[in-house]
C-alpha positions as CSV (number, residue, x, y, z in Angstrom):
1,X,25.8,-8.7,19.3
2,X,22.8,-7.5,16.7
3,X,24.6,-5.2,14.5
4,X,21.9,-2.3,13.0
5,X,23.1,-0.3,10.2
6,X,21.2,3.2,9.7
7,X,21.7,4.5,6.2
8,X,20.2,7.6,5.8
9,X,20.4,11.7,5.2
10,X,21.6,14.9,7.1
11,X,18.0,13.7,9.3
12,X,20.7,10.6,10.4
13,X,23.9,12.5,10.5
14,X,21.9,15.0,13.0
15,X,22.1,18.7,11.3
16,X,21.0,20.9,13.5
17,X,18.3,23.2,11.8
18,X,19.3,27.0,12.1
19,X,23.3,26.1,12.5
20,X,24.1,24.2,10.4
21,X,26.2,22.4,12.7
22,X,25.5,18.9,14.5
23,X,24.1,17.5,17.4
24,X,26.3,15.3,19.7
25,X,25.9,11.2,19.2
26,X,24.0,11.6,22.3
27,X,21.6,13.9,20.9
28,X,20.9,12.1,17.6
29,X,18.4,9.4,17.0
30,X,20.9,7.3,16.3
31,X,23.2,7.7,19.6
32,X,19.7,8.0,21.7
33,X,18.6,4.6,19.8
34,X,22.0,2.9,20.9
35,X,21.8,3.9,24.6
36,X,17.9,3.1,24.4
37,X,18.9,-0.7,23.4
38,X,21.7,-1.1,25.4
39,X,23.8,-4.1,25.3
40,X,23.9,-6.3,23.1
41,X,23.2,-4.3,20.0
42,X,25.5,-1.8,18.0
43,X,23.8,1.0,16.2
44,X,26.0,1.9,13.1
45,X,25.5,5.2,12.1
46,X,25.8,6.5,8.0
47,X,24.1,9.4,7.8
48,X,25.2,11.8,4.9
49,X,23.9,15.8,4.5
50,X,22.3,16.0,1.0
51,X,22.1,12.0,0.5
52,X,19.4,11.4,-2.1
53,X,18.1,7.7,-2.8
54,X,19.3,7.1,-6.8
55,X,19.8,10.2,-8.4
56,X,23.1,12.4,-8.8
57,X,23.5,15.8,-7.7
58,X,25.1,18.0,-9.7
59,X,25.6,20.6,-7.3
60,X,26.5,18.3,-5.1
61,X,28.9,15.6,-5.5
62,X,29.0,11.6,-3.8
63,X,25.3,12.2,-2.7
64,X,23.8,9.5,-4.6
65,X,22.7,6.7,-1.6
66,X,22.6,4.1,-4.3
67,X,26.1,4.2,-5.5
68,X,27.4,3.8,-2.6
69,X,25.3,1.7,-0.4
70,X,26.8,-1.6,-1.5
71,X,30.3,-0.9,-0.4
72,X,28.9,0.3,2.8
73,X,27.0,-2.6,3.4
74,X,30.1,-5.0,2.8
75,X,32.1,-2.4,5.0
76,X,30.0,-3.5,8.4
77,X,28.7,-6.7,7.4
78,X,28.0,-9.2,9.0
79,X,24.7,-6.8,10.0
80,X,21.4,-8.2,11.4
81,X,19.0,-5.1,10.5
82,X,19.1,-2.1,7.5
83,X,17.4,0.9,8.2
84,X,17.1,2.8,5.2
85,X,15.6,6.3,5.9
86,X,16.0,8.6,2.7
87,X,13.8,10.4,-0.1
88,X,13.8,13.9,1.1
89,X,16.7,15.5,-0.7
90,X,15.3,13.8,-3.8
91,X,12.2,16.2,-3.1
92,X,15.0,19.1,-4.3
93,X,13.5,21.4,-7.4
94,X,16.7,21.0,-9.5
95,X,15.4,17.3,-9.8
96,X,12.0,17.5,-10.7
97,X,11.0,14.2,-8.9
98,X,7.5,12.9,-8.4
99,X,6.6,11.1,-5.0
100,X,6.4,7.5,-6.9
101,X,9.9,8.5,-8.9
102,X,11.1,9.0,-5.1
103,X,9.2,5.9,-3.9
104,X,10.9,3.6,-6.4
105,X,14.2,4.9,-5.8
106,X,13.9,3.8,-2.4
107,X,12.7,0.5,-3.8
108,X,16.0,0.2,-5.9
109,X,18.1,0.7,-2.4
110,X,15.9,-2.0,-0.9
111,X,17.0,-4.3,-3.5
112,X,20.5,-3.6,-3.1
113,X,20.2,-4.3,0.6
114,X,18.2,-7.5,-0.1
115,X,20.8,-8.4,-2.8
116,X,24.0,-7.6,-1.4
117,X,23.1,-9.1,2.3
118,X,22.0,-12.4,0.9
119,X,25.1,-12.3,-1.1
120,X,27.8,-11.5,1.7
121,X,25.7,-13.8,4.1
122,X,27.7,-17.4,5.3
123,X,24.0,-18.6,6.4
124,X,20.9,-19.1,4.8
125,X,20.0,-15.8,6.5
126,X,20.5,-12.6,5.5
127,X,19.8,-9.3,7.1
128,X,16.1,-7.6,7.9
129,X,15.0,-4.6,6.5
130,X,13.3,-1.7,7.1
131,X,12.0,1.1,4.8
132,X,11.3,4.5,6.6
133,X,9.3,7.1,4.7
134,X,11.0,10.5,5.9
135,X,9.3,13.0,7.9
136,X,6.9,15.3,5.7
137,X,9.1,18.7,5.0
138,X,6.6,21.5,6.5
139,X,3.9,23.5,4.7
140,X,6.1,27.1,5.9
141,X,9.1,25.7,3.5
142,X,10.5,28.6,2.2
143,X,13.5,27.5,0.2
144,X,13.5,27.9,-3.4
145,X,16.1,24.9,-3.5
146,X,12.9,22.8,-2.5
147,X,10.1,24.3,-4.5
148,X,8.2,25.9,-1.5
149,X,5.0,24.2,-0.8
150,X,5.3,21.9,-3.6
151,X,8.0,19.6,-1.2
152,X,5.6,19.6,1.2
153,X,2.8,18.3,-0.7
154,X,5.0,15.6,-1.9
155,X,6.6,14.9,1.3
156,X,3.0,14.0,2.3
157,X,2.5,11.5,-0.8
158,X,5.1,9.2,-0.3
159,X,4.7,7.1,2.9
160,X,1.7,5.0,1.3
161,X,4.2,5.0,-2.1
162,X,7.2,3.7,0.3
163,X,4.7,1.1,1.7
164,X,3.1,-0.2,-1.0
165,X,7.3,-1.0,-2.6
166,X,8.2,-2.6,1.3
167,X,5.0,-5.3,1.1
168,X,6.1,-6.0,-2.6
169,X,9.6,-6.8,-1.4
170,X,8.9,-7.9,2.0
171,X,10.4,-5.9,4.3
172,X,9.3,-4.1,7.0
173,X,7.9,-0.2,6.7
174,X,8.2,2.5,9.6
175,X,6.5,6.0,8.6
176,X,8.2,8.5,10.6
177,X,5.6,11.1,9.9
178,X,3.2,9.5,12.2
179,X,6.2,9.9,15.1
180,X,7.8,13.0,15.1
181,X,7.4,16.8,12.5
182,X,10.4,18.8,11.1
183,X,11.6,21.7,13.1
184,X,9.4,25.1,12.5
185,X,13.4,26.7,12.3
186,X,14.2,25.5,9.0
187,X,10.7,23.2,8.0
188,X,13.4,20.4,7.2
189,X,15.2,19.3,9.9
190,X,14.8,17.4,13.3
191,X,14.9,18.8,16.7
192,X,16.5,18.0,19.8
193,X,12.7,16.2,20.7
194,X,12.8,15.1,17.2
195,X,15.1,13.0,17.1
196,X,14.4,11.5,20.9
197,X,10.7,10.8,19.7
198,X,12.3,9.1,16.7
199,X,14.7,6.9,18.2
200,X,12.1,6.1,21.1
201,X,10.3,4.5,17.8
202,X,12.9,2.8,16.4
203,X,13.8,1.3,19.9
204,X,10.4,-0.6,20.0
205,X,10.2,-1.6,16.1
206,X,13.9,-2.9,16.5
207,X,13.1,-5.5,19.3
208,X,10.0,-6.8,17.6
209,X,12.3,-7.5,14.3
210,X,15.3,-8.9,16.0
211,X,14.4,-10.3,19.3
């Protein structure tokens, strides 16, 4: 059984732009991704709304994904593949992040994975990796909580940032830009085709890195 952990943001947990609320397992990436690979793998979903990579909220407690990503690790381990999918909460005005403050961030959970898998590894392997730049947040934001257009133009900086840290650290890099938008509701979130287009993605990359 390949074990596949997905760590990510309310993009992972499935929020549904609009609502609020959140899409069925078999209507997030995650549940579409399990049923696409079938047997034989187990898709482990930890998506959290408001997740950032490193920093702490203070609006919004428990959201920092490197404090807690360890534990989690240890809590499904042994686990054959990390996808790490996280960034855009970090794009938030309240933190005043640039796209290589965001980047590196996501380099430092990288480095946890890397460290933590090697450490509660019984073999000389440990776990893959993969770093997913997040979708781009659209150019019609209109959310003072994310700066308007200046998360957008950010957004659009950081897959060649998040690429750049996954060579140095060799792991593998996914940018889900290239595969899917965030809904015109909200200019955040996925859609119902969002997240099907996404997992379709992460079906193929996932074979190539563990079969």
């Amino acid at each position: 059984m390949k074990k596949i952990l997905c760590y990510g943001d309310s993009n992972t947990y499935g929020y549904i732009p609009g609502t609020g609320e959140r899409y069925t397992s078999k209507e997030r990436w995650t549940g579409i991704l399990q049923d696409l690979l079938g047997d034989g793998f187990c898709v482990i979903e930890e998506g959290l709304n408001g997740r950032t990579t490193v920093l702490d909220d203070p609006e919004d407690p428990f959201r920092n994904g490197a404090k807690y990503f360890e534990e989690c690790i240890k809590l499904h381990y042994p686990i054959d593949l990390i996808i790490i999918m996280l960034g855009t909460n970090d794009l938030k005005l309240r933190f005043n992040a640039t796209s290589s403050e965001i980047a590196n961030g996501a380099g430092t959970l990288v480095k946890i994975a890397l460290s933590t898998t090697e450490k509660e590894s019984e073999t000389n392997d440990s776990a893959e990796i993969l770093l997913v730049s997040p979708i781009h947040v659209a150019e019609t934001m209109n959310e003072e909580e994310f700066g308007y257009i200046r998360s957008h133009k950010i957004s659009k900086e950081l897959a060649p940032k998040y690429e750049k840290i996954s060579k140095s650290l060799g792991v593998e890099f996914m940018n889900a830009a290239l595969i899917t938008e965030a809904s015109k509701i909200d200019s955040l979130h996925l859609s119902k085709k969002g997240h099907k287009d996404l997992a379709k993605a992460f079906e193929k990359i996932c074979r190539e890195i563990l079969t």
